[in-house]
mmCIF file of C-alpha atoms in Angstrom:
data_model
loop_
_atom_site.group_PDB
_atom_site.id
_atom_site.type_symbol
_atom_site.label_atom_id
_atom_site.label_comp_id
_atom_site.label_asym_id
_atom_site.label_seq_id
_atom_site.Cartn_x
_atom_site.Cartn_y
_atom_site.Cartn_z
ATOM 1 C CA UNK A 1 1.373 25.091 48.223
ATOM 2 C CA UNK A 2 4.292 23.354 46.530
ATOM 3 C CA UNK A 3 4.120 21.719 43.116
ATOM 4 C CA UNK A 4 5.773 18.299 43.381
ATOM 5 C CA UNK A 5 5.696 17.596 39.642
ATOM 6 C CA UNK A 6 8.863 17.009 37.680
ATOM 7 C CA UNK A 7 9.787 16.449 34.036
ATOM 8 C CA UNK A 8 11.274 13.425 32.292
ATOM 9 C CA UNK A 9 12.546 12.932 28.751
ATOM 10 C CA UNK A 10 11.454 9.683 27.119
ATOM 11 C CA UNK A 11 13.351 8.960 23.917
ATOM 12 C CA UNK A 12 13.628 7.511 21.400
ATOM 13 C CA UNK A 13 9.964 6.935 20.690
ATOM 14 C CA UNK A 14 8.551 4.708 19.325
ATOM 15 C CA UNK A 15 11.240 2.466 20.776
ATOM 16 C CA UNK A 16 10.868 -0.287 18.145
ATOM 17 C CA UNK A 17 10.354 1.797 15.037
ATOM 18 C CA UNK A 18 12.393 3.873 12.596
ATOM 19 C CA UNK A 19 13.098 7.523 13.245
ATOM 20 C CA UNK A 20 12.855 9.299 16.558
ATOM 21 C CA UNK A 21 10.735 11.678 18.546
ATOM 22 C CA UNK A 22 11.129 12.859 22.122
ATOM 23 C CA UNK A 23 8.370 12.871 24.706
ATOM 24 C CA UNK A 24 8.682 15.416 27.505
ATOM 25 C CA UNK A 25 6.505 14.046 30.289
ATOM 26 C CA UNK A 26 5.414 15.990 33.355
ATOM 27 C CA UNK A 27 4.985 13.601 36.282
ATOM 28 C CA UNK A 28 3.441 13.699 39.713
ATOM 29 C CA UNK A 29 5.118 10.693 41.280
ATOM 30 C CA UNK A 30 4.426 7.891 38.767
ATOM 31 C CA UNK A 31 1.336 9.600 37.315
ATOM 32 C CA UNK A 32 1.520 11.446 34.002
ATOM 33 C CA UNK A 33 0.153 14.981 34.203
ATOM 34 C CA UNK A 34 1.103 16.173 30.723
ATOM 35 C CA UNK A 35 2.845 14.876 27.605
ATOM 36 C CA UNK A 36 4.596 17.109 25.089
ATOM 37 C CA UNK A 37 5.758 15.222 21.975
ATOM 38 C CA UNK A 38 8.724 16.770 20.156
ATOM 39 C CA UNK A 39 9.129 15.832 16.491
ATOM 40 C CA UNK A 40 11.549 17.146 13.881
ATOM 41 C CA UNK A 41 14.532 14.861 14.468
ATOM 42 C CA UNK A 42 13.858 12.835 11.284
ATOM 43 C CA UNK A 43 12.782 15.727 9.048
ATOM 44 C CA UNK A 44 14.167 15.398 5.513
ATOM 45 C CA UNK A 45 12.054 17.921 3.601
ATOM 46 C CA UNK A 46 10.628 15.284 1.263
ATOM 47 C CA UNK A 47 7.671 17.444 0.212
ATOM 48 C CA UNK A 48 9.935 20.292 -0.915
ATOM 49 C CA UNK A 49 12.287 17.902 -2.693
ATOM 50 C CA UNK A 50 9.338 16.488 -4.683
ATOM 51 C CA UNK A 51 8.352 20.023 -5.720
ATOM 52 C CA UNK A 52 11.693 20.160 -7.571
ATOM 53 C CA UNK A 53 11.539 16.699 -9.153
ATOM 54 C CA UNK A 54 9.395 15.181 -11.876
ATOM 55 C CA UNK A 55 6.956 12.419 -11.023
ATOM 56 C CA UNK A 56 9.117 9.371 -11.737
ATOM 57 C CA UNK A 57 12.073 10.915 -9.899
ATOM 58 C CA UNK A 58 9.803 11.625 -6.906
ATOM 59 C CA UNK A 59 8.775 8.006 -6.385
ATOM 60 C CA UNK A 60 12.025 7.027 -4.679
ATOM 61 C CA UNK A 61 11.518 9.778 -2.071
ATOM 62 C CA UNK A 62 7.883 8.844 -1.403
ATOM 63 C CA UNK A 63 8.939 5.239 -0.859
ATOM 64 C CA UNK A 64 11.146 6.380 2.052
ATOM 65 C CA UNK A 65 8.312 7.943 4.071
ATOM 66 C CA UNK A 66 7.358 4.548 5.493
ATOM 67 C CA UNK A 67 10.274 2.197 4.958
ATOM 68 C CA UNK A 68 8.810 -0.419 7.283
ATOM 69 C CA UNK A 69 5.885 -1.107 4.968
ATOM 70 C CA UNK A 70 6.323 -1.225 1.183
ATOM 71 C CA UNK A 71 3.818 0.053 -1.411
ATOM 72 C CA UNK A 72 1.451 2.039 0.836
ATOM 73 C CA UNK A 73 2.894 5.557 0.415
ATOM 74 C CA UNK A 74 3.812 5.138 -3.244
ATOM 75 C CA UNK A 75 0.313 3.828 -3.925
ATOM 76 C CA UNK A 76 -1.331 7.023 -2.622
ATOM 77 C CA UNK A 77 1.129 9.261 -4.481
ATOM 78 C CA UNK A 78 0.656 7.386 -7.758
ATOM 79 C CA UNK A 79 -3.150 7.547 -7.427
ATOM 80 C CA UNK A 80 -2.962 11.329 -7.012
ATOM 81 C CA UNK A 81 -0.739 11.650 -10.105
ATOM 82 C CA UNK A 82 -3.113 9.464 -12.131
ATOM 83 C CA UNK A 83 -6.082 11.543 -10.990
ATOM 84 C CA UNK A 84 -4.310 14.725 -12.090
ATOM 85 C CA UNK A 85 -3.376 13.173 -15.439
ATOM 86 C CA UNK A 86 -6.803 11.476 -15.861
ATOM 87 C CA UNK A 87 -5.053 8.166 -16.552
ATOM 88 C CA UNK A 88 -6.965 4.877 -16.672
ATOM 89 C CA UNK A 89 -4.836 1.918 -15.658
ATOM 90 C CA UNK A 90 -5.240 -1.689 -16.832
ATOM 91 C CA UNK A 91 -7.514 -3.873 -14.709
ATOM 92 C CA UNK A 92 -4.813 -6.440 -14.012
ATOM 93 C CA UNK A 93 -2.521 -3.727 -12.644
ATOM 94 C CA UNK A 94 -5.246 -2.531 -10.274
ATOM 95 C CA UNK A 95 -5.787 -6.081 -8.964
ATOM 96 C CA UNK A 96 -2.043 -6.547 -8.442
ATOM 97 C CA UNK A 97 -1.773 -3.243 -6.581
ATOM 98 C CA UNK A 98 -4.564 -4.106 -4.141
ATOM 99 C CA UNK A 99 -3.134 -7.576 -3.577
ATOM 100 C CA UNK A 100 0.263 -6.083 -2.705
ATOM 101 C CA UNK A 101 -0.997 -3.280 -0.441
ATOM 102 C CA UNK A 102 -3.184 -5.747 1.484
ATOM 103 C CA UNK A 103 -0.161 -8.000 1.978
ATOM 104 C CA UNK A 104 1.724 -4.931 3.196
ATOM 105 C CA UNK A 105 -1.176 -4.156 5.574
ATOM 106 C CA UNK A 106 -0.755 -7.593 7.139
ATOM 107 C CA UNK A 107 2.976 -6.946 7.476
ATOM 108 C CA UNK A 108 2.354 -3.589 9.185
ATOM 109 C CA UNK A 109 -0.285 -4.931 11.586
ATOM 110 C CA UNK A 110 1.946 -7.826 12.614
ATOM 111 C CA UNK A 111 4.759 -5.407 13.445
ATOM 112 C CA UNK A 112 2.392 -3.193 15.461
ATOM 113 C CA UNK A 113 1.193 -6.217 17.447
ATOM 114 C CA UNK A 114 4.797 -7.274 18.025
ATOM 115 C CA UNK A 115 5.748 -3.810 19.327
ATOM 116 C CA UNK A 116 2.780 -3.789 21.708
ATOM 117 C CA UNK A 117 3.623 -7.285 22.944
ATOM 118 C CA UNK A 118 7.250 -6.295 23.573
ATOM 119 C CA UNK A 119 6.159 -3.260 25.590
ATOM 120 C CA UNK A 120 3.957 -5.478 27.774
ATOM 121 C CA UNK A 121 6.717 -8.013 28.406
ATOM 122 C CA UNK A 122 6.019 -10.723 25.808
ATOM 123 C CA UNK A 123 9.248 -11.284 23.872
ATOM 124 C CA UNK A 124 8.114 -14.572 22.356
ATOM 125 C CA UNK A 125 5.564 -12.815 20.143
ATOM 126 C CA UNK A 126 8.336 -10.542 18.864
ATOM 127 C CA UNK A 127 10.398 -13.556 17.809
ATOM 128 C CA UNK A 128 7.411 -15.153 16.041
ATOM 129 C CA UNK A 129 6.552 -11.944 14.192
ATOM 130 C CA UNK A 130 10.181 -11.237 13.240
ATOM 131 C CA UNK A 131 10.400 -14.634 11.545
ATOM 132 C CA UNK A 132 7.068 -14.183 9.775
ATOM 133 C CA UNK A 133 7.741 -10.628 8.581
ATOM 134 C CA UNK A 134 11.061 -11.767 7.155
ATOM 135 C CA UNK A 135 9.219 -14.454 5.215
ATOM 136 C CA UNK A 136 6.606 -11.952 3.974
ATOM 137 C CA UNK A 137 9.314 -9.630 2.625
ATOM 138 C CA UNK A 138 11.006 -12.563 0.878
ATOM 139 C CA UNK A 139 7.603 -13.559 -0.534
ATOM 140 C CA UNK A 140 6.973 -10.060 -1.858
ATOM 141 C CA UNK A 141 10.434 -9.989 -3.446
ATOM 142 C CA UNK A 142 9.641 -13.222 -5.297
ATOM 143 C CA UNK A 143 6.200 -12.041 -6.393
ATOM 144 C CA UNK A 144 7.483 -8.692 -7.667
ATOM 145 C CA UNK A 145 10.588 -10.362 -9.163
ATOM 146 C CA UNK A 146 12.732 -7.708 -7.490
ATOM 147 C CA UNK A 147 12.825 -5.868 -4.161
ATOM 148 C CA UNK A 148 9.409 -4.799 -2.932
ATOM 149 C CA UNK A 149 11.028 -1.647 -1.559
ATOM 150 C CA UNK A 150 12.153 -0.367 -4.983
ATOM 151 C CA UNK A 151 9.123 1.483 -6.327
ATOM 152 C CA UNK A 152 7.072 -1.334 -7.819
ATOM 153 C CA UNK A 153 3.831 0.682 -8.021
ATOM 154 C CA UNK A 154 4.237 3.526 -10.481
ATOM 155 C CA UNK A 155 2.045 5.828 -12.608
ATOM 156 C CA UNK A 156 0.018 3.888 -15.143
ATOM 157 C CA UNK A 157 0.228 0.518 -13.387
ATOM 158 C CA UNK A 158 3.074 -1.537 -11.956
ATOM 159 C CA UNK A 159 6.718 -1.923 -12.948
ATOM 160 C CA UNK A 160 6.436 -5.479 -14.235
ATOM 161 C CA UNK A 161 4.083 -8.444 -14.032
ATOM 162 C CA UNK A 162 4.096 -10.669 -10.981
ATOM 163 C CA UNK A 163 5.953 -13.983 -11.039
ATOM 164 C CA UNK A 164 4.119 -16.923 -12.673
ATOM 165 C CA UNK A 165 4.164 -18.895 -9.403
ATOM 166 C CA UNK A 166 2.680 -16.031 -7.364
ATOM 167 C CA UNK A 167 -0.789 -17.555 -7.079
ATOM 168 C CA UNK A 168 0.534 -20.804 -5.621
ATOM 169 C CA UNK A 169 2.943 -19.060 -3.237
ATOM 170 C CA UNK A 170 0.275 -16.711 -1.896
ATOM 171 C CA UNK A 171 -2.307 -19.479 -1.579
ATOM 172 C CA UNK A 172 0.082 -21.656 0.448
ATOM 173 C CA UNK A 173 0.986 -18.691 2.659
ATOM 174 C CA UNK A 174 -2.647 -17.730 3.264
ATOM 175 C CA UNK A 175 -3.912 -21.238 3.961
ATOM 176 C CA UNK A 176 -1.005 -22.953 5.706
ATOM 177 C CA UNK A 177 1.535 -20.585 7.245
ATOM 178 C CA UNK A 178 -0.214 -17.327 8.214
ATOM 179 C CA UNK A 179 -3.229 -18.919 10.004
ATOM 180 C CA UNK A 180 -0.918 -20.916 12.272
ATOM 181 C CA UNK A 181 1.135 -17.781 13.060
ATOM 182 C CA UNK A 182 -2.012 -15.822 13.934
ATOM 183 C CA UNK A 183 -3.306 -18.687 16.053
ATOM 184 C CA UNK A 184 -0.026 -18.775 17.967
ATOM 185 C CA UNK A 185 -0.096 -15.008 18.557
ATOM 186 C CA UNK A 186 -3.706 -15.125 19.744
ATOM 187 C CA UNK A 187 -2.964 -18.021 22.096
ATOM 188 C CA UNK A 188 -0.135 -15.998 23.624
ATOM 189 C CA UNK A 189 -1.912 -12.647 23.926
ATOM 190 C CA UNK A 190 -5.692 -12.538 23.556
ATOM 191 C CA UNK A 191 -6.620 -14.222 26.846
ATOM 192 C CA UNK A 192 -3.300 -13.635 28.581
ATOM 193 C CA UNK A 193 -4.059 -12.116 31.980
ATOM 194 C CA UNK A 194 -0.893 -10.028 32.136
ATOM 195 C CA UNK A 195 -1.362 -8.684 28.611
ATOM 196 C CA UNK A 196 -5.010 -7.807 29.280
ATOM 197 C CA UNK A 197 -4.164 -6.075 32.565
ATOM 198 C CA UNK A 198 -1.596 -3.920 30.725
ATOM 199 C CA UNK A 199 -3.925 -3.005 27.837
ATOM 200 C CA UNK A 200 -7.574 -3.080 28.942
ATOM 201 C CA UNK A 201 -8.809 0.304 30.117
ATOM 202 C CA UNK A 202 -5.434 1.849 29.208
ATOM 203 C CA UNK A 203 -5.124 4.722 26.711
ATOM 204 C CA UNK A 204 -8.884 5.075 26.331
ATOM 205 C CA UNK A 205 -10.318 7.536 23.819
ATOM 206 C CA UNK A 206 -14.012 7.760 22.892
ATOM 207 C CA UNK A 207 -15.563 8.279 19.471
ATOM 208 C CA UNK A 208 -16.165 12.016 19.789
ATOM 209 C CA UNK A 209 -12.640 12.688 21.014
ATOM 210 C CA UNK A 210 -11.156 10.536 18.245
ATOM 211 C CA UNK A 211 -13.161 12.351 15.551
ATOM 212 C CA UNK A 212 -12.245 15.750 16.977
ATOM 213 C CA UNK A 213 -8.565 14.791 17.024
ATOM 214 C CA UNK A 214 -8.641 13.642 13.387
ATOM 215 C CA UNK A 215 -8.014 9.951 14.070
ATOM 216 C CA UNK A 216 -8.400 7.419 11.276
ATOM 217 C CA UNK A 217 -7.901 3.729 10.564
ATOM 218 C CA UNK A 218 -7.685 1.267 13.439
ATOM 219 C CA UNK A 219 -7.444 4.041 16.033
ATOM 220 C CA UNK A 220 -10.824 5.395 14.919
ATOM 221 C CA UNK A 221 -12.628 2.110 14.327
ATOM 222 C CA UNK A 222 -11.572 0.810 17.751
ATOM 223 C CA UNK A 223 -13.753 3.616 19.204
ATOM 224 C CA UNK A 224 -16.834 2.406 17.330
ATOM 225 C CA UNK A 225 -16.710 4.744 14.317
ATOM 226 C CA UNK A 226 -17.406 2.821 11.116
ATOM 227 C CA UNK A 227 -15.174 4.646 8.652
ATOM 228 C CA UNK A 228 -12.952 2.910 6.110
ATOM 229 C CA UNK A 229 -11.915 4.778 2.958
ATOM 230 C CA UNK A 230 -11.767 1.501 1.033
ATOM 231 C CA UNK A 231 -15.549 1.157 1.554
ATOM 232 C CA UNK A 232 -16.885 4.689 1.946
ATOM 233 C CA UNK A 233 -14.724 6.343 -0.737
ATOM 234 C CA UNK A 234 -13.563 3.298 -2.726
ATOM 235 C CA UNK A 235 -10.569 3.466 -5.044
ATOM 236 C CA UNK A 236 -8.884 0.906 -7.309
ATOM 237 C CA UNK A 237 -11.085 -2.247 -7.225
ATOM 238 C CA UNK A 238 -12.290 -2.114 -3.612
ATOM 239 C CA UNK A 239 -15.881 -1.571 -4.739
ATOM 240 C CA UNK A 240 -15.721 -4.989 -6.453
ATOM 241 C CA UNK A 241 -14.500 -6.847 -3.359
ATOM 242 C CA UNK A 242 -16.528 -8.023 -0.382
ATOM 243 C CA UNK A 243 -15.059 -7.656 3.111
ATOM 244 C CA UNK A 244 -16.163 -6.569 6.572
ATOM 245 C CA UNK A 245 -15.184 -3.522 8.616
ATOM 246 C CA UNK A 246 -14.362 -4.782 12.136
ATOM 247 C CA UNK A 247 -15.412 -2.475 14.974
ATOM 248 C CA UNK A 248 -14.767 -2.225 18.699
ATOM 249 C CA UNK A 249 -16.175 0.380 21.073
ATOM 250 C CA UNK A 250 -13.806 0.318 24.078
ATOM 251 C CA UNK A 251 -11.204 2.601 22.466
ATOM 252 C CA UNK A 252 -8.351 1.217 24.592
ATOM 253 C CA UNK A 253 -5.048 -0.509 23.830
ATOM 254 C CA UNK A 254 -6.651 -3.952 23.945
ATOM 255 C CA UNK A 255 -9.348 -2.937 21.437
ATOM 256 C CA UNK A 256 -6.678 -1.640 19.064
ATOM 257 C CA UNK A 257 -4.817 -4.949 19.345
ATOM 258 C CA UNK A 258 -7.977 -6.950 18.560
ATOM 259 C CA UNK A 259 -8.783 -4.677 15.636
ATOM 260 C CA UNK A 260 -5.442 -5.408 14.019
ATOM 261 C CA UNK A 261 -5.954 -9.150 14.417
ATOM 262 C CA UNK A 262 -9.432 -8.878 12.850
ATOM 263 C CA UNK A 263 -8.166 -6.701 10.002
ATOM 264 C CA UNK A 264 -5.436 -9.196 9.141
ATOM 265 C CA UNK A 265 -8.155 -11.790 8.587
ATOM 266 C CA UNK A 266 -10.080 -9.349 6.368
ATOM 267 C CA UNK A 267 -6.951 -8.644 4.312
ATOM 268 C CA UNK A 268 -6.533 -12.382 3.860
ATOM 269 C CA UNK A 269 -10.112 -12.522 2.546
ATOM 270 C CA UNK A 270 -9.393 -9.719 0.069
ATOM 271 C CA UNK A 271 -6.229 -11.391 -1.239
ATOM 272 C CA UNK A 272 -8.046 -14.712 -1.703
ATOM 273 C CA UNK A 273 -10.752 -13.012 -3.777
ATOM 274 C CA UNK A 274 -8.108 -11.372 -5.946
ATOM 275 C CA UNK A 275 -6.336 -14.687 -6.511
ATOM 276 C CA UNK A 276 -9.655 -16.202 -7.623
ATOM 277 C CA UNK A 277 -10.457 -13.434 -10.109
ATOM 278 C CA UNK A 278 -7.115 -11.951 -11.208
ATOM 279 C CA UNK A 279 -7.637 -10.987 -14.886
ATOM 280 C CA UNK A 280 -5.118 -11.301 -17.683
ATOM 281 C CA UNK A 281 -3.936 -8.308 -19.689
ATOM 282 C CA UNK A 282 -1.535 -5.388 -19.593
ATOM 283 C CA UNK A 283 0.106 -4.238 -16.368
ATOM 284 C CA UNK A 284 0.853 -0.608 -17.309
ATOM 285 C CA UNK A 285 -0.766 1.960 -19.607
ATOM 286 C CA UNK A 286 0.921 2.629 -22.919
ATOM 287 C CA UNK A 287 2.084 6.179 -22.164
ATOM 288 C CA UNK A 288 4.137 4.934 -19.188
ATOM 289 C CA UNK A 289 5.256 1.635 -20.672
ATOM 290 C CA UNK A 290 9.018 1.214 -21.013
ATOM 291 C CA UNK A 291 10.090 -1.442 -23.485
ATOM 292 C CA UNK A 292 13.066 -3.750 -23.025
ATOM 293 C CA UNK A 293 14.293 -2.762 -26.473
ATOM 294 C CA UNK A 294 17.609 -0.940 -26.587
ATOM 295 C CA UNK A 295 17.169 0.842 -29.914
ATOM 296 C CA UNK A 296 17.827 4.575 -30.095
ATOM 297 C CA UNK A 297 14.176 5.682 -30.131
ATOM 298 C CA UNK A 298 13.284 3.649 -27.029
ATOM 299 C CA UNK A 299 16.388 4.827 -25.167
ATOM 300 C CA UNK A 300 15.503 8.412 -26.027
ATOM 301 C CA UNK A 301 11.924 7.942 -24.794
ATOM 302 C CA UNK A 302 13.170 6.347 -21.581
ATOM 303 C CA UNK A 303 15.546 9.253 -21.009
ATOM 304 C CA UNK A 304 12.720 11.779 -21.527
ATOM 305 C CA UNK A 305 10.430 9.993 -19.066
ATOM 306 C CA UNK A 306 12.989 9.838 -16.279
ATOM 307 C CA UNK A 307 15.043 12.990 -16.868
ATOM 308 C CA UNK A 308 12.497 15.456 -18.217
ATOM 309 C CA UNK A 309 9.241 13.873 -17.079
ATOM 310 C CA UNK A 310 5.788 14.617 -18.451
ATOM 311 C CA UNK A 311 3.775 17.790 -18.133
ATOM 312 C CA UNK A 312 1.191 17.726 -15.356
ATOM 313 C CA UNK A 313 -2.103 19.453 -16.234
ATOM 314 C CA UNK A 314 -2.789 22.572 -14.190
ATOM 315 C CA UNK A 315 -5.061 21.855 -11.230
ATOM 316 C CA UNK A 316 -5.146 20.410 -7.732
ATOM 317 C CA UNK A 317 -6.119 16.994 -6.390
ATOM 318 C CA UNK A 318 -6.323 15.239 -3.049
ATOM 319 C CA UNK A 319 -6.405 11.451 -2.862
ATOM 320 C CA UNK A 320 -6.906 9.679 0.491
ATOM 321 C CA UNK A 321 -6.044 6.011 0.955
ATOM 322 C CA UNK A 322 -6.639 3.595 3.824
ATOM 323 C CA UNK A 323 -3.091 2.731 4.837
ATOM 324 C CA UNK A 324 -2.357 0.288 7.649
ATOM 325 C CA UNK A 325 -1.851 3.229 10.038
ATOM 326 C CA UNK A 326 -4.922 5.183 8.960
ATOM 327 C CA UNK A 327 -5.682 7.775 6.324
ATOM 328 C CA UNK A 328 -2.622 8.590 4.248
ATOM 329 C CA UNK A 329 -3.463 11.240 1.676
ATOM 330 C CA UNK A 330 -1.602 13.128 -1.025
ATOM 331 C CA UNK A 331 -2.380 16.705 -2.049
ATOM 332 C CA UNK A 332 -0.876 17.857 -5.343
ATOM 333 C CA UNK A 333 -1.060 21.259 -7.033
ATOM 334 C CA UNK A 334 0.195 21.720 -10.592
ATOM 335 C CA UNK A 335 0.797 24.866 -12.640
ATOM 336 C CA UNK A 336 1.163 22.904 -15.871
ATOM 337 C CA UNK A 337 4.843 22.013 -15.536
ATOM 338 C CA UNK A 338 6.750 18.740 -15.159
ATOM 339 C CA UNK A 339 7.178 19.291 -11.417
ATOM 340 C CA UNK A 340 4.318 19.897 -8.976
ATOM 341 C CA UNK A 341 3.911 23.396 -7.565
ATOM 342 C CA UNK A 342 2.904 21.953 -4.179
ATOM 343 C CA UNK A 343 3.028 18.489 -2.666
ATOM 344 C CA UNK A 344 1.710 17.686 0.790
ATOM 345 C CA UNK A 345 1.182 14.375 2.567
ATOM 346 C CA UNK A 346 -1.611 13.823 5.060
ATOM 347 C CA UNK A 347 0.058 11.671 7.691
ATOM 348 C CA UNK A 348 -2.045 9.259 9.747
ATOM 349 C CA UNK A 349 0.274 9.656 12.732
ATOM 350 C CA UNK A 350 0.407 13.441 13.004
ATOM 351 C CA UNK A 351 -3.091 13.777 14.495
ATOM 352 C CA UNK A 352 -2.231 10.997 16.953
ATOM 353 C CA UNK A 353 0.845 12.916 18.095
ATOM 354 C CA UNK A 354 -1.310 15.985 18.747
ATOM 355 C CA UNK A 355 -3.708 13.943 20.891
ATOM 356 C CA UNK A 356 -1.105 12.191 23.063
ATOM 357 C CA UNK A 357 -1.532 14.650 25.908
ATOM 358 C CA UNK A 358 -5.294 14.035 25.979
ATOM 359 C CA UNK A 359 -4.914 10.250 25.844
ATOM 360 C CA UNK A 360 -2.079 9.867 28.347
ATOM 361 C CA UNK A 361 -3.071 12.435 30.985
ATOM 362 C CA UNK A 362 -3.599 10.564 34.250
ATOM 363 C CA UNK A 363 -2.013 7.299 33.144
ATOM 364 C CA UNK A 364 0.937 5.612 34.867
ATOM 365 C CA UNK A 365 4.454 6.246 33.584
ATOM 366 C CA UNK A 366 4.780 2.524 32.781
ATOM 367 C CA UNK A 367 1.825 2.809 30.377
ATOM 368 C CA UNK A 368 3.297 5.554 28.164
ATOM 369 C CA UNK A 369 5.165 3.217 25.818
ATOM 370 C CA UNK A 370 2.275 0.732 25.822
ATOM 371 C CA UNK A 371 -0.192 3.397 24.694
ATOM 372 C CA UNK A 372 2.105 4.748 21.999
ATOM 373 C CA UNK A 373 2.820 1.257 20.632
ATOM 374 C CA UNK A 374 -0.918 0.494 20.501
ATOM 375 C CA UNK A 375 -1.498 3.671 18.464
ATOM 376 C CA UNK A 376 1.131 2.528 15.903
ATOM 377 C CA UNK A 377 2.853 5.827 15.154
ATOM 378 C CA UNK A 378 5.833 5.821 12.778
ATOM 379 C CA UNK A 379 8.091 8.830 13.173
ATOM 380 C CA UNK A 380 9.301 9.022 9.561
ATOM 381 C CA UNK A 381 5.688 9.038 8.325
ATOM 382 C CA UNK A 382 4.724 11.761 10.804
ATOM 383 C CA UNK A 383 7.873 13.843 10.374
ATOM 384 C CA UNK A 384 8.926 13.944 6.745
#
């Protein structure tokens, strides 16, 4: 009996994201028999670099893990450092952080929806999202009063206070611009027959399989598992904010699309609550505060913070956060020096990569990119 299967390289993947991985697909005609994802092409050794840098020097490397979405990776890393140092941050800084990471979540979900739409043949959605994401990045730059991609969240709080006009800019965006963009995307995709035929019943994974594979975030909740770190293991001010956890049970590409739409609306709700109750006060704790003064003592202190760093207490911590792609966690071990003994990142996408063979076995070749786009895997976050 002859085996008629053959192999095909599919690269780069994901086609619309940063970094690269290669999928080696075994095919029987147009049917996928097996998928073998190859990562390592974007590996930069960020974890080992951080083990030879102090905390403030490390932030610039952490920020490069997910360059498509600002704040999310730095936020998790900073929370782990603060847990190790037992630092309490000002309330205003915590509110600002959550407001920014929820805005970044919207940005990430819009890009994931755009990638899925492009893979199913809808280029118009890509154009709409490209315009909106450009505006969101400009908005974040104005709010932060400098580039959102330049380590705004840092140990002890945030780099500087948000712009005075931030409340008005965010309110206008949330009430006038973003709802119309979402409405346009939903009109183009949600009940579109072609889009539904390319996503419904495609890339299905059930709750037990998703849990066994280590899924998190949208990919887990689209299977009916109610797990959101912001609610079940709250950090920052999430325990003071009211929002829903959307759920779907189908576990297919279409369910993952709907989940991202629903979660954008929940992020909008969170940001509105923050705008209504944003407290006044400091934006960084005193031990990390850097004054604008240029006298010798302040310059010396600034040099010590950045060049020498501060001693980390001996111990180990793990801090998980609910990033837009799922659970992004940071594990730090300290031996009582300025640099960590061990740093490890729990990537949301790595478990997805391991499960690709299970999800894609038996699907059509044309569905491979659709499934991967719906899972929202970023190579540089998976392969550091």
